[in-house]
Coordinates of C-alpha atoms in Angstrom, one line a residue:
S141 CA -17.9 -21.0 3.5
N142 CA -19.6 -17.6 4.0
L143 CA -16.3 -15.6 4.2
Y144 CA -15.5 -13.3 1.2
V145 CA -12.7 -10.8 1.2
D146 CA -12.9 -7.5 -0.6
L147 CA -9.5 -6.4 -2.0
S148 CA -10.2 -2.7 -2.2
H149 CA -7.8 -0.8 0.1
Y150 CA -5.7 -3.9 0.6
D151 CA -2.3 -2.5 -0.4
V152 CA -0.1 -5.2 1.1
P153 CA 2.8 -6.5 -0.9
D154 CA 1.8 -10.0 -2.1
G155 CA -1.4 -9.5 -0.1
P156 CA -3.9 -11.2 -2.5
A157 CA -1.5 -14.2 -3.0
D158 CA -1.0 -14.5 0.8
L159 CA -4.7 -14.3 1.3
S160 CA -5.2 -17.1 -1.1
N161 CA -3.2 -19.3 1.3
I162 CA -5.9 -18.6 3.9
V163 CA -9.0 -18.5 1.8
E164 CA -9.5 -19.9 -1.6
S165 CA -9.2 -17.5 -4.5
K166 CA -12.9 -18.0 -5.2
R167 CA -13.5 -16.1 -2.0
L168 CA -11.6 -13.0 -3.1
L169 CA -13.5 -10.1 -4.6
F170 CA -11.9 -7.3 -6.5
G171 CA -12.7 -3.8 -5.3
S172 CA -11.1 -0.6 -6.7
D173 CA -12.9 2.2 -4.9
W174 CA -13.8 3.7 -8.3
P175 CA -14.5 6.5 -9.1
T176 CA -12.4 7.8 -6.2
L177 CA -9.3 5.8 -7.3
D178 CA -8.1 4.6 -10.8
P179 CA -8.6 0.8 -10.9
A180 CA -5.7 0.3 -13.4
P181 CA -2.9 -0.1 -10.9
Y182 CA -5.0 -2.5 -8.8
I183 CA -5.8 -4.6 -11.9
W184 CA -2.2 -4.6 -12.9
Y185 CA -1.1 -5.6 -9.4
L186 CA -3.6 -8.4 -9.3
T187 CA -2.7 -9.8 -12.7
H188 CA 1.0 -9.9 -11.6
S189 CA 0.4 -11.5 -8.2
G190 CA 0.9 -15.1 -9.5
F191 CA -2.7 -16.0 -10.0
S192 CA -3.7 -17.9 -13.1
D193 CA -5.7 -16.1 -15.8
D194 CA -8.8 -17.9 -14.7
D195 CA -8.3 -17.0 -11.0
C196 CA -7.8 -13.3 -12.1
R197 CA -11.0 -13.3 -14.1
N198 CA -12.9 -14.9 -11.2
I199 CA -11.5 -12.4 -8.7
L200 CA -12.2 -9.4 -11.0
S201 CA -15.8 -10.4 -11.7
G202 CA -16.7 -14.1 -11.6
N203 CA -16.7 -14.5 -7.9
L204 CA -19.0 -11.6 -7.3
R205 CA -21.3 -12.8 -10.1
E206 CA -21.4 -16.3 -8.5
L207 CA -22.1 -14.8 -5.1
L208 CA -25.0 -12.8 -6.6
G209 CA -26.3 -16.0 -8.2
E210 CA -25.6 -14.8 -11.8
G211 CA -23.1 -17.5 -12.6
K212 CA -19.7 -16.9 -14.2

């Protein structure tokens, strides 16, 4: 229950979707390595990985907010 996975530098085809088979999508955290890299391709990739809109919102920000105790 304490495992969270940062998706920055995780450039594996269908990687986030495959990871969600191992850990719940609520354990995935979006990371873009900004400002070194442009986050747009990573956001596009995530939103086209088969996740629901709610799961994408959670991965992009909600899961981290929850982890930090700020709620979604």
